[in-house]
Coordinates of C-alpha atoms in Angstrom, one line a residue:
Chain A
M79 CA -54.9 64.4 -37.3
N80 CA -51.5 64.8 -38.9
A81 CA -49.7 61.8 -40.3
P82 CA -46.7 60.8 -38.2
L83 CA -43.4 62.3 -39.3
L84 CA -41.4 59.9 -37.3
A85 CA -42.6 56.5 -35.9
I86 CA -40.4 54.4 -33.7
E87 CA -41.4 50.8 -33.2
D88 CA -40.0 48.5 -30.5
L89 CA -36.5 50.0 -30.5
H90 CA -33.8 48.2 -28.6
V91 CA -30.3 49.6 -28.2
H92 CA -27.7 47.5 -26.3
F93 CA -24.1 48.3 -25.3
N94 CA -21.9 45.3 -25.0
T95 CA -19.4 46.2 -22.3
Y96 CA -16.8 44.2 -20.3
A97 CA -19.2 44.3 -17.4
G98 CA -22.0 42.8 -19.5
T99 CA -24.8 44.0 -21.8
V100 CA -26.3 47.3 -20.9
R101 CA -29.8 47.6 -22.2
A102 CA -30.0 51.3 -22.7
V103 CA -33.2 51.3 -24.8
N104 CA -35.4 48.4 -24.3
G105 CA -38.5 48.4 -26.4
V106 CA -39.3 52.1 -27.1
S107 CA -42.2 52.9 -29.4
F108 CA -43.7 56.3 -30.1
E109 CA -44.9 58.6 -32.9
I110 CA -44.2 62.2 -33.6
R111 CA -46.7 64.1 -35.8
S112 CA -45.7 66.7 -38.2
G113 CA -45.5 70.1 -36.7
E114 CA -45.7 69.1 -33.0
M115 CA -43.3 69.5 -30.1
F116 CA -42.9 66.1 -28.5
G117 CA -41.3 65.8 -25.1
L118 CA -39.2 62.7 -24.1
V119 CA -38.7 63.1 -20.4
G120 CA -37.0 61.0 -17.8
E121 CA -34.1 60.9 -15.2
S122 CA -30.5 60.3 -16.2
G123 CA -29.8 56.8 -17.4
C124 CA -33.3 56.2 -18.8
G125 CA -32.2 56.0 -22.4
K126 CA -33.5 59.4 -23.6
T127 CA -30.3 60.5 -25.3
V128 CA -29.6 57.1 -26.8
T129 CA -33.1 57.1 -28.4
G130 CA -32.3 60.5 -29.9
L131 CA -29.0 59.2 -31.2
A132 CA -30.6 56.1 -32.6
I133 CA -32.9 58.2 -34.8
M134 CA -29.7 59.8 -36.2
R135 CA -28.1 56.4 -36.5
A136 CA -25.2 57.8 -34.5
I137 CA -25.0 55.4 -31.6
P138 CA -21.4 55.4 -30.3
S139 CA -19.5 52.1 -30.1
P140 CA -20.0 49.6 -28.4
G141 CA -23.7 50.4 -28.7
R142 CA -25.8 48.7 -31.4
I143 CA -29.4 48.9 -32.5
M144 CA -30.5 45.3 -31.8
K145 CA -34.1 45.5 -32.9
G146 CA -36.8 47.9 -34.0
R147 CA -37.8 50.1 -36.8
I148 CA -37.5 53.9 -37.2
F149 CA -39.8 55.3 -39.8
F150 CA -39.1 58.8 -41.0
Q151 CA -41.7 60.0 -43.5
G152 CA -42.5 56.4 -44.1
E153 CA -39.0 55.3 -44.9
D154 CA -37.2 52.9 -42.5
L155 CA -34.0 54.6 -41.4
I156 CA -32.6 51.3 -40.0
T157 CA -32.3 49.9 -43.5
K158 CA -30.6 53.0 -45.0
S159 CA -27.0 52.7 -46.2
E160 CA -24.4 54.9 -44.5
S161 CA -24.2 57.2 -47.5
E162 CA -28.0 57.7 -47.5
M163 CA -27.8 58.4 -43.8
R164 CA -25.2 61.1 -44.4
D165 CA -27.8 63.1 -46.4
I166 CA -30.5 62.6 -43.8
R167 CA -28.3 63.3 -40.8
G168 CA -27.9 67.0 -40.4
G169 CA -30.0 67.4 -43.6
R170 CA -33.6 66.4 -43.0
I171 CA -33.1 65.5 -39.3
A172 CA -30.9 67.8 -37.2
M173 CA -29.8 67.4 -33.6
I174 CA -28.7 69.9 -31.0
F175 CA -27.1 69.0 -27.7
Q176 CA -26.9 70.0 -24.1
D177 CA -23.4 71.6 -24.3
P178 CA -23.2 73.9 -27.3
T179 CA -19.5 74.6 -26.5
A180 CA -18.7 71.0 -27.1
S181 CA -20.8 70.8 -30.2
L182 CA -19.0 73.6 -32.1
N183 CA -15.5 73.2 -33.5
P184 CA -13.3 75.7 -31.6
V185 CA -10.8 76.2 -34.5
F186 CA -13.4 77.3 -37.1
T187 CA -15.5 80.4 -37.2
A188 CA -19.3 80.1 -36.7
G189 CA -19.7 81.2 -40.2
Y190 CA -17.4 78.6 -41.7
Q191 CA -19.2 75.8 -39.8
I192 CA -22.7 76.9 -40.9
S193 CA -21.5 77.4 -44.6
L194 CA -20.0 73.9 -44.6
Q195 CA -23.3 72.5 -43.3
I196 CA -25.2 74.4 -46.1
T197 CA -23.0 73.4 -49.0
Q198 CA -23.0 69.7 -47.8
H199 CA -26.8 69.5 -47.9
R200 CA -27.9 72.1 -50.5
H201 CA -26.7 72.8 -54.0
V202 CA -25.8 76.4 -53.7
S203 CA -22.8 78.5 -54.4
K204 CA -20.5 79.7 -51.7
K205 CA -21.9 83.2 -52.0
E206 CA -25.5 82.0 -51.7
A207 CA -24.5 79.9 -48.7
K208 CA -23.1 82.9 -47.0
Q209 CA -26.3 84.9 -47.6
L210 CA -28.3 82.0 -46.3
A211 CA -26.2 81.8 -43.2
F212 CA -26.8 85.5 -42.6
D213 CA -30.5 84.9 -43.0
M214 CA -30.5 82.0 -40.6
F215 CA -28.5 84.0 -38.0
S216 CA -31.1 86.7 -38.0
E217 CA -33.9 84.2 -38.0
V218 CA -32.6 82.7 -34.7
G219 CA -32.3 86.2 -33.2
L220 CA -28.5 86.7 -33.4
P221 CA -27.8 90.4 -33.9
H222 CA -25.2 91.6 -36.3
A223 CA -25.2 88.5 -38.5
K224 CA -22.1 89.6 -40.3
S225 CA -19.9 89.9 -37.3
I226 CA -21.2 86.7 -35.8
Y227 CA -20.2 85.0 -39.1
N228 CA -16.6 85.8 -38.4
T229 CA -16.5 85.0 -34.7
Y230 CA -15.1 81.8 -33.1
P231 CA -17.3 79.8 -30.8
H232 CA -15.4 80.9 -27.6
E233 CA -16.3 84.5 -28.3
L234 CA -20.0 83.7 -28.0
S235 CA -22.0 83.1 -24.8
G236 CA -23.7 79.8 -24.1
G237 CA -27.1 81.1 -25.3
M238 CA -25.6 82.5 -28.5
Q239 CA -23.7 79.3 -29.2
Q240 CA -27.0 77.4 -28.8
R241 CA -28.6 79.8 -31.3
V242 CA -25.8 79.2 -33.8
M243 CA -26.5 75.4 -33.4
I244 CA -30.2 76.0 -34.1
A245 CA -29.3 78.2 -37.1
M246 CA -27.1 75.3 -38.4
A247 CA -30.0 72.9 -37.9
L248 CA -32.4 75.2 -39.9
A249 CA -29.9 76.1 -42.6
S250 CA -29.9 72.7 -44.1
G251 CA -33.7 72.7 -44.2
A252 CA -34.3 70.1 -41.5
E253 CA -37.9 68.9 -41.0
L254 CA -37.2 67.3 -37.6
L255 CA -35.1 68.8 -34.9
I256 CA -34.0 66.6 -32.1
A257 CA -33.1 68.9 -29.1
D258 CA -31.3 67.0 -26.4
E259 CA -31.5 69.0 -23.2
P260 CA -31.0 72.2 -25.2
T261 CA -31.3 74.5 -22.2
T262 CA -29.9 72.5 -19.3
A263 CA -26.5 74.2 -19.4
L264 CA -28.1 77.7 -19.7
D265 CA -29.3 80.1 -17.1
V266 CA -33.1 80.4 -16.6
T267 CA -33.5 83.7 -18.4
I268 CA -31.5 82.4 -21.4
Q269 CA -33.5 79.1 -21.2
A270 CA -36.7 81.1 -21.6
Q271 CA -35.2 82.8 -24.7
I272 CA -34.2 79.6 -26.3
L273 CA -37.5 77.8 -25.6
A274 CA -39.4 80.8 -26.9
L275 CA -37.2 80.7 -30.1
L276 CA -38.0 77.0 -30.6
S277 CA -41.7 77.6 -30.2
Q278 CA -41.6 80.5 -32.6
L279 CA -39.6 78.4 -35.2
R280 CA -42.2 75.7 -34.9
E281 CA -44.9 78.2 -35.8
S282 CA -43.0 80.0 -38.6
E283 CA -41.1 77.2 -40.2
G284 CA -43.4 74.3 -39.4
L285 CA -40.5 72.6 -37.7
T286 CA -41.2 69.4 -35.8
I287 CA -39.3 69.1 -32.5
L288 CA -38.4 66.2 -30.3
L289 CA -37.4 67.8 -27.0
I290 CA -35.4 65.5 -24.8
T291 CA -35.3 66.8 -21.2
H292 CA -35.3 65.9 -17.5
D293 CA -37.4 69.0 -16.7
L294 CA -41.1 68.4 -16.4
G295 CA -41.6 72.2 -16.0
V296 CA -40.1 72.7 -19.5
V297 CA -42.3 70.0 -20.9
A298 CA -45.4 71.5 -19.3
E299 CA -44.8 74.9 -20.8
T300 CA -43.7 74.0 -24.3
C301 CA -44.7 70.5 -25.5
D302 CA -48.0 69.2 -27.0
R303 CA -47.4 65.5 -26.2
V304 CA -45.0 63.7 -24.0
A305 CA -43.5 60.3 -23.3
V306 CA -42.1 59.4 -19.9
T307 CA -39.1 57.0 -20.0
Y308 CA -37.9 54.7 -17.3
D309 CA -35.1 52.1 -17.6
G310 CA -35.1 52.1 -21.4
H311 CA -38.8 52.0 -22.0
I312 CA -41.8 54.2 -22.0
V313 CA -44.0 54.1 -18.9
E314 CA -46.6 56.7 -19.9
S315 CA -47.4 58.8 -22.9
G316 CA -50.1 61.1 -24.1
T317 CA -50.9 64.8 -24.3
V318 CA -49.1 67.0 -21.8
D319 CA -52.4 67.8 -20.1
D320 CA -53.3 64.1 -19.7
V321 CA -49.9 62.9 -18.6
L322 CA -49.1 65.7 -16.2
Y323 CA -52.6 66.4 -14.8
Q324 CA -54.4 63.0 -15.2
T325 CA -51.3 61.1 -14.3
K326 CA -51.7 57.3 -14.3
H327 CA -48.3 55.7 -13.9
P328 CA -46.9 55.6 -10.3
Y329 CA -43.4 56.7 -11.6
T330 CA -44.8 59.8 -13.3
Q331 CA -46.8 60.5 -10.1
G332 CA -43.7 60.1 -8.1
L333 CA -41.7 62.4 -10.3
L334 CA -44.3 65.1 -10.1
A335 CA -44.6 64.8 -6.3
A336 CA -40.9 65.1 -6.0
L337 CA -40.9 68.6 -7.6
P338 CA -40.4 71.3 -5.0
D339 CA -43.0 73.6 -6.6
T340 CA -45.8 71.1 -6.3
V341 CA -45.9 71.0 -2.5
R342 CA -46.5 73.7 0.0
H343 CA -43.6 75.5 1.6
K344 CA -41.7 73.6 4.3
Q345 CA -43.6 70.4 4.0
S346 CA -41.4 67.4 3.1
L347 CA -41.3 66.3 -0.5
E348 CA -42.6 63.0 -1.6
V349 CA -39.7 60.7 -2.4
I350 CA -39.3 57.8 -4.8
K351 CA -37.2 55.4 -2.7
G352 CA -34.0 54.0 -4.2
S353 CA -32.5 55.0 -7.5
V354 CA -32.8 54.3 -11.2
P355 CA -31.6 50.8 -12.2
D356 CA -28.3 50.8 -14.2
G357 CA -29.5 48.8 -17.2
L358 CA -26.9 46.2 -16.6
H359 CA -28.8 44.1 -14.1
S360 CA -32.2 43.6 -15.5
V361 CA -35.1 43.8 -13.1
S362 CA -37.6 41.0 -13.4
G363 CA -41.2 42.0 -14.2
C364 CA -41.9 45.7 -14.3
S365 CA -38.6 47.4 -13.9
F366 CA -40.1 50.1 -11.6
H367 CA -41.5 47.5 -9.1
P368 CA -38.6 47.8 -6.5
R369 CA -39.4 51.5 -6.1
C370 CA -43.2 51.4 -6.7
P371 CA -45.4 52.3 -3.8
K372 CA -48.4 50.4 -5.3
V373 CA -46.5 47.2 -6.2
M374 CA -48.6 44.0 -6.6
D375 CA -47.7 40.3 -7.0
I376 CA -48.1 40.3 -10.7
C377 CA -45.6 43.2 -11.1
L378 CA -42.7 40.9 -10.1
D379 CA -43.3 38.3 -12.9
Q380 CA -43.9 39.9 -16.2
P381 CA -43.2 43.3 -17.7
P382 CA -46.4 45.2 -18.4
S383 CA -47.1 46.5 -21.9
L384 CA -48.2 49.9 -22.8
I385 CA -52.0 50.1 -22.9
I386 CA -54.5 52.8 -23.5
V387 CA -55.7 54.2 -20.2
G388 CA -57.5 57.4 -21.2
E389 CA -58.6 59.7 -24.0
K390 CA -56.4 60.8 -26.9
E391 CA -54.2 57.8 -26.8
H392 CA -53.1 58.4 -23.2
S393 CA -51.3 55.2 -22.4
A394 CA -49.4 53.7 -19.5
S395 CA -47.6 50.5 -18.8
C396 CA -48.9 49.5 -15.5
Y397 CA -50.9 46.5 -14.1
L398 CA -53.0 48.9 -12.1
Y399 CA -55.0 49.7 -15.2
M400 CA -54.9 46.2 -16.8
E401 CA -58.0 44.9 -15.1
E402 CA -60.1 47.9 -16.2
T403 CA -59.5 47.1 -19.9
A404 CA -59.5 43.3 -19.6
Chain B
M105 CA -12.4 91.5 -6.2
F106 CA -10.4 89.4 -8.6
A107 CA -7.5 90.6 -10.7
S108 CA -7.9 89.3 -14.2
S109 CA -4.9 89.5 -16.3
A110 CA -4.5 89.8 -20.0
G111 CA -1.6 90.3 -22.4
M112 CA 1.9 88.9 -22.3
L113 CA 3.5 88.8 -18.8
N114 CA 0.3 90.1 -17.3
R115 CA 1.0 93.7 -18.3
H116 CA -2.7 94.7 -18.2
Q117 CA -4.5 93.9 -15.0
K118 CA -8.2 94.4 -14.8
Q119 CA -10.2 94.1 -11.6
V120 CA -13.3 91.9 -11.6
H121 CA -15.8 92.9 -8.9
A122 CA -17.2 89.5 -8.3
L123 CA -18.9 90.9 -5.2
D124 CA -19.6 94.6 -5.0
G125 CA -20.8 96.0 -1.7
I126 CA -22.8 93.1 -0.4
D127 CA -24.6 93.6 3.0
L128 CA -26.2 90.5 4.3
D129 CA -27.5 89.2 7.7
I130 CA -28.1 85.6 8.4
Y131 CA -30.1 84.8 11.5
E132 CA -29.8 81.8 13.7
Q133 CA -31.6 78.6 12.5
E134 CA -32.9 80.2 9.4
T135 CA -32.4 79.2 5.8
L136 CA -31.3 82.1 3.6
G137 CA -31.6 81.4 -0.1
I138 CA -29.2 83.1 -2.5
V139 CA -30.6 83.2 -6.0
G140 CA -29.0 84.4 -9.3
E141 CA -27.7 83.4 -12.6
S142 CA -24.2 82.2 -13.4
G143 CA -21.6 85.0 -12.8
C144 CA -23.7 86.9 -10.3
G145 CA -21.3 86.1 -7.5
K146 CA -23.3 83.6 -5.4
T147 CA -20.6 81.0 -5.2
T148 CA -18.0 83.6 -4.5
L149 CA -20.2 84.8 -1.7
G150 CA -20.3 81.3 -0.2
R151 CA -16.6 80.8 -0.5
T152 CA -15.8 84.2 1.0
I153 CA -18.0 83.4 4.1
I154 CA -16.2 80.1 4.8
G155 CA -12.8 81.8 4.3
L156 CA -11.7 80.2 1.0
I157 CA -11.5 83.6 -0.6
A158 CA -10.3 86.7 1.3
P159 CA -12.4 89.8 0.6
T160 CA -10.7 92.9 -0.8
S161 CA -12.5 95.0 1.7
G162 CA -15.4 94.5 4.2
Q163 CA -16.2 92.5 7.3
I164 CA -17.8 89.2 7.9
L165 CA -19.1 89.0 11.5
F166 CA -19.9 85.7 13.1
D167 CA -21.5 86.1 16.6
G168 CA -20.2 89.7 16.5
Q169 CA -16.5 88.7 15.8
D170 CA -14.7 89.6 12.6
L171 CA -13.7 86.6 10.6
V172 CA -11.7 88.4 8.0
N173 CA -9.1 90.0 10.3
A174 CA -9.0 87.3 12.9
S175 CA -5.8 85.6 14.0
K176 CA -4.9 82.2 12.6
D177 CA -6.0 80.4 15.7
A178 CA -9.3 82.2 15.8
K179 CA -9.9 81.4 12.2
K180 CA -9.3 77.7 12.9
S181 CA -12.0 77.8 15.5
F182 CA -14.4 79.6 13.2
N183 CA -13.8 76.8 10.7
R184 CA -15.5 74.4 13.1
E185 CA -18.6 76.6 13.1
I186 CA -19.0 77.2 9.4
Q187 CA -18.9 74.3 6.9
M188 CA -19.7 73.9 3.3
V189 CA -21.3 71.4 0.9
F190 CA -20.3 71.8 -2.8
Q191 CA -22.3 71.4 -6.0
N192 CA -20.5 68.5 -7.6
P193 CA -20.3 65.5 -5.2
Y194 CA -18.1 63.6 -7.6
T195 CA -15.2 66.1 -7.2
S196 CA -15.7 66.8 -3.5
F197 CA -13.9 63.6 -2.4
D198 CA -10.3 62.5 -2.8
P199 CA -10.6 59.4 -5.0
R200 CA -7.7 57.7 -3.1
F201 CA -9.3 58.2 0.3
T202 CA -11.7 55.7 1.9
I203 CA -15.0 57.2 3.1
I204 CA -13.8 57.0 6.8
K205 CA -10.7 59.0 5.9
C206 CA -12.9 61.7 4.2
V207 CA -15.5 61.9 7.0
S208 CA -13.0 61.8 9.9
E209 CA -10.5 64.2 8.5
P210 CA -12.1 67.3 10.1
L211 CA -12.3 65.4 13.4
K212 CA -8.6 64.6 13.3
I213 CA -7.7 68.2 12.7
H214 CA -10.1 69.8 15.2
T215 CA -10.7 67.2 17.9
N216 CA -8.8 64.6 20.0
L217 CA -10.8 61.7 18.8
R218 CA -8.7 58.8 17.7
G219 CA -8.9 55.1 17.0
A220 CA -12.2 53.3 17.9
A221 CA -13.8 56.5 19.1
L222 CA -13.1 58.2 15.8
T223 CA -14.6 55.2 13.8
K224 CA -17.6 55.3 16.1
R225 CA -18.2 59.0 15.4
A226 CA -17.7 58.5 11.7
R227 CA -20.2 55.6 11.6
E228 CA -22.7 57.7 13.7
L229 CA -22.4 60.6 11.2
L230 CA -23.0 58.4 8.2
E231 CA -26.1 56.9 9.9
Q232 CA -27.4 60.4 10.6
V233 CA -27.5 61.0 6.8
G234 CA -29.1 57.7 6.0
M235 CA -26.0 55.8 4.9
P236 CA -25.2 52.4 6.4
G237 CA -22.1 52.4 8.6
E238 CA -20.6 49.5 6.7
I239 CA -19.5 51.7 3.8
L240 CA -16.6 53.2 5.9
H241 CA -13.9 51.3 4.0
R242 CA -15.2 51.9 0.5
Y243 CA -14.1 54.5 -2.0
A244 CA -16.0 57.5 -3.4
H245 CA -16.2 56.1 -6.9
E246 CA -18.4 53.2 -5.6
F247 CA -21.3 55.6 -4.9
S248 CA -23.9 57.4 -6.9
G249 CA -24.2 61.2 -6.8
G250 CA -27.0 61.2 -4.3
Q251 CA -25.1 58.9 -1.9
L252 CA -22.0 61.0 -2.3
Q253 CA -23.9 64.2 -1.5
R254 CA -25.2 62.5 1.7
I255 CA -21.6 61.6 2.7
A256 CA -20.5 65.2 1.9
I257 CA -23.3 66.4 4.3
A258 CA -22.1 63.9 6.9
R259 CA -18.6 65.4 6.6
A260 CA -19.9 68.9 7.0
L261 CA -21.8 67.9 10.1
A262 CA -18.7 66.2 11.7
L263 CA -17.7 69.2 13.9
N264 CA -21.3 70.2 14.9
P265 CA -21.2 73.5 12.9
K266 CA -23.7 76.3 13.4
I267 CA -23.8 77.3 9.8
I268 CA -23.6 75.2 6.6
V269 CA -23.1 76.9 3.3
L270 CA -24.8 74.8 0.7
D271 CA -23.6 75.7 -2.8
E272 CA -26.1 74.2 -5.3
P273 CA -26.2 70.9 -3.4
T274 CA -28.8 69.4 -5.6
S275 CA -28.0 70.8 -9.1
A276 CA -26.1 67.7 -10.2
L277 CA -28.8 65.3 -9.0
D278 CA -32.0 63.8 -10.6
V279 CA -35.4 65.0 -9.4
S280 CA -36.2 62.0 -7.3
V281 CA -32.8 62.1 -5.6
Q282 CA -33.0 65.8 -5.2
A283 CA -36.2 65.4 -3.2
Q284 CA -34.4 62.9 -0.9
I285 CA -31.5 65.3 -0.2
I286 CA -33.8 68.3 0.4
N287 CA -35.8 66.3 2.9
L288 CA -32.6 65.2 4.6
L289 CA -31.4 68.8 4.9
Q290 CA -34.7 69.9 6.4
D291 CA -34.6 67.1 9.0
L292 CA -31.0 67.8 10.0
Q293 CA -31.8 71.5 10.3
R294 CA -34.5 70.7 12.8
Q295 CA -32.5 68.1 14.7
F296 CA -29.2 70.1 15.0
K297 CA -30.6 73.6 15.0
L298 CA -28.6 74.5 11.9
T299 CA -28.4 77.7 9.9
Y300 CA -28.2 77.3 6.2
L301 CA -27.0 79.6 3.5
F302 CA -28.6 77.9 0.5
I303 CA -27.1 79.0 -2.9
S304 CA -29.0 77.9 -6.0
H305 CA -30.1 78.9 -9.4
D306 CA -33.2 76.8 -9.1
L307 CA -36.0 79.0 -7.8
S308 CA -38.4 76.2 -7.0
V309 CA -35.9 74.5 -4.7
V310 CA -35.1 77.9 -3.0
Q311 CA -38.7 78.6 -2.6
H312 CA -39.2 75.3 -0.9
I313 CA -36.4 75.4 1.5
S314 CA -35.7 79.1 2.4
N315 CA -37.2 81.4 4.9
R316 CA -35.7 84.5 3.3
V317 CA -34.4 85.0 -0.2
T318 CA -31.7 87.3 -1.5
V319 CA -31.6 87.9 -5.3
M320 CA -28.2 88.8 -6.8
Y321 CA -27.3 90.2 -10.2
L322 CA -23.7 90.8 -11.3
G323 CA -22.1 91.0 -7.8
K324 CA -24.9 93.0 -6.2
I325 CA -28.0 92.3 -4.2
V326 CA -31.0 93.6 -6.1
E327 CA -33.8 92.4 -3.8
Q328 CA -34.3 90.8 -0.4
N329 CA -37.5 89.5 1.2
T330 CA -39.1 86.6 2.9
S331 CA -39.6 83.6 0.7
E332 CA -43.4 83.7 0.8
A333 CA -43.5 87.4 -0.2
I334 CA -41.1 87.0 -3.2
F335 CA -42.7 83.9 -4.6
E336 CA -46.3 84.9 -3.9
G337 CA -46.6 88.1 -5.8
Q338 CA -44.5 90.6 -3.8
A339 CA -41.4 90.6 -6.1
H340 CA -40.7 94.2 -7.0
H341 CA -37.4 94.3 -8.8
P342 CA -37.8 93.9 -12.5
Y343 CA -35.0 91.3 -12.5
T344 CA -36.7 89.2 -9.8
Q345 CA -39.9 89.4 -11.7
A346 CA -38.2 88.3 -15.0
L347 CA -36.4 85.4 -13.2
L348 CA -39.7 84.2 -11.7
S349 CA -41.5 84.4 -15.0
A350 CA -38.8 82.4 -16.7
M351 CA -39.1 79.5 -14.2
P352 CA -40.9 76.7 -16.0
S353 CA -43.4 74.9 -13.7
V354 CA -45.8 72.1 -14.0
V355 CA -48.2 73.9 -11.6
K356 CA -50.6 75.8 -13.8
E357 CA -51.2 78.4 -11.1
L358 CA -47.5 79.2 -10.8
R359 CA -47.2 80.0 -14.4
R360 CA -46.7 83.7 -14.8
K361 CA -46.8 85.9 -17.9
Q362 CA -43.4 85.4 -19.4
I363 CA -41.1 88.3 -19.4
I364 CA -38.3 87.4 -21.8
L365 CA -35.2 89.4 -21.1
E366 CA -33.0 90.5 -24.0
G367 CA -29.3 89.6 -24.1
S368 CA -27.4 87.9 -21.3
V369 CA -25.6 88.8 -18.0
P370 CA -22.8 91.3 -18.8
D371 CA -19.2 90.6 -18.2
A372 CA -18.3 91.4 -14.5
A373 CA -14.9 92.8 -15.7
N374 CA -16.7 95.4 -17.7
P375 CA -20.0 96.2 -16.0
P376 CA -22.4 98.7 -17.5
K377 CA -22.6 102.2 -16.1
G378 CA -25.4 103.0 -13.7
C379 CA -27.6 100.1 -12.7
N380 CA -26.1 96.8 -13.7
F381 CA -29.4 95.5 -15.0
H382 CA -30.4 98.5 -17.1
P383 CA -29.3 97.2 -20.5
R384 CA -31.7 94.2 -20.1
C385 CA -34.4 95.9 -18.0
P386 CA -37.8 96.2 -19.7
V387 CA -38.8 99.3 -17.6
A388 CA -35.4 101.1 -17.6
M389 CA -35.6 104.9 -17.3
P390 CA -33.0 107.5 -18.3
I391 CA -31.6 107.7 -14.8
C392 CA -30.8 104.0 -14.7
S393 CA -27.9 104.4 -17.1
I394 CA -26.4 107.2 -15.1
A395 CA -26.8 106.5 -11.4
E396 CA -26.5 103.4 -9.4
P397 CA -29.5 102.4 -7.3
V398 CA -29.0 101.4 -3.7
L399 CA -30.8 98.8 -1.6
D400 CA -33.7 100.8 0.0
N401 CA -36.9 100.0 1.9
S402 CA -38.7 103.1 1.0
G403 CA -40.6 102.0 -2.1
A404 CA -41.7 98.4 -1.3
G405 CA -41.2 98.0 2.5
H406 CA -38.3 95.6 1.9
P407 CA -34.8 96.1 0.4
V408 CA -34.9 96.6 -3.3
A409 CA -32.3 98.3 -5.5
C410 CA -34.3 99.9 -8.2
F411 CA -35.2 103.5 -9.2
V412 CA -38.5 102.3 -10.6
V413 CA -39.6 100.9 -7.2
N414 CA -38.0 103.4 -4.9
P415 CA -38.7 107.2 -5.1
I416 CA -35.8 109.0 -6.6
E417 CA -34.1 111.2 -4.2
K418 CA -33.8 114.9 -5.0
S419 CA -30.0 114.9 -5.1
T420 CA -30.0 112.1 -7.7
D421 CA -32.6 113.9 -9.6
E422 CA -30.6 117.1 -9.7
M423 CA -27.6 115.1 -10.9
I424 CA -29.5 114.0 -14.0
Q425 CA -30.6 117.5 -14.7

């Protein structure tokens, strides 16, 4: 088994707002092994994006990392100085976002932006940087690298912009790519292209990918392991096969049953009643208990901890499985 | 058709064929799914049907009467029969209107209900979509996306329409909320004998809710069939097949061999010659870049616009020679 490239331990990120403290991430722990594609899945407001930003130490104000440790190749990122983080951010760890149009600067050409990225993080001449940019563009499947170099972002389609973003991430030699909903804004056929590209880069470059998504279908087809988040913490994690097909946690079960492709035509879909809590008003006990179909008395008092429920470190935080291990 | 202008003082006008020769029938109490990627004209189709966009040419017949060339009064009465629910519930409501004002506006325009009777009807509509009647005096920003979409459905139901055009009604919602809205739509359809035109890019939702499915590409229909047939192995058009294979699914049996298409949807202002799909098509033949295929039953027993599926007619064949 590979050593973890990234290990997050008990991460808490809070946003102090006028309305009160929003606990966006509330005790998240997971490990990503070198060379794997790890899925972080959940509905909106579950803290997936904030977790990604926390790894980059780029939480927007008024958010703060309150507690926890983030180990990247054994080094704790939380204790790094801002100047050390500047080298890591965009250098060893890169991040791409849902909306590539908003991620690229509209007043600079794609080539200028990637060259800037390269010269920031690598000691190369301008000429070498340009050549490297061409190589990266063809690596991510952008045809006519030379003409792409001189285009402005608005001249490119969404799929091509996302490819430019991926090229920028690779150009600086990133070992970990955090992809936050990289295909949500794209059409299905383009989504398939981008996911195929990510899988291919993983093979050829040995890139490790943290894929943040709301789409269980995408996770099923691309990831090795997955963690399901709910209300700022992880409710279930393990290999994709275990989590999606040997599902233990009632929330994961509910999410899967709510997918239209899992039920026969015309039958009504299973519904998780209510909606995701807002992080502002904390729920006592297990935060899923108001929506849980299998709620017990114990669920109201104390939040359950993540325990091993199956093979290959398949774990879930649910009292349904506590007795079995006790 | 849209005029797209470029250059100073609009000197150069280009025409964009957002919809190009669409023939479509919708039957009573069915759900017709319209599937396609962005820019294929599915939203334009929905908007044209409810009269928000006037077609450049063509007819829209409702119960045999033409909607496009109808008088102003006749159009107003058609508006009662055809309603729409939009993709983004957050922008579907006037932020300064209370919920009662939003829901009762169509009733004020089209009926004589006023005062207490109006309030009663508004309350009744909200209860039909599973919202408590007490919310009448609150504002749109106080609700979540799923709740707002329910209110939008209540507003669409206000005039007892026959057809509701649903333009990506669940795309902005989370999976668990999406399931609630889909179930609601199916219940309401049974209860009020509604006909749905369900526009979506999400194939799994369309498969679940539709009786028949129409696949569109760049302003044209490429394939039309029953939902069962399209999703259970009877998809014939290469674009439909690619679209299906690109759909990620958690169900292992539904995973098809991935056909990854090259490039992206071409610009509608500048469509390719011949078949619109030929530059991306994995099975394109020489004829595809010359002649335009028409929707035809001959090859597959259901309408498909493709030379690979349908036998090429002699006249077209001679044209290539």
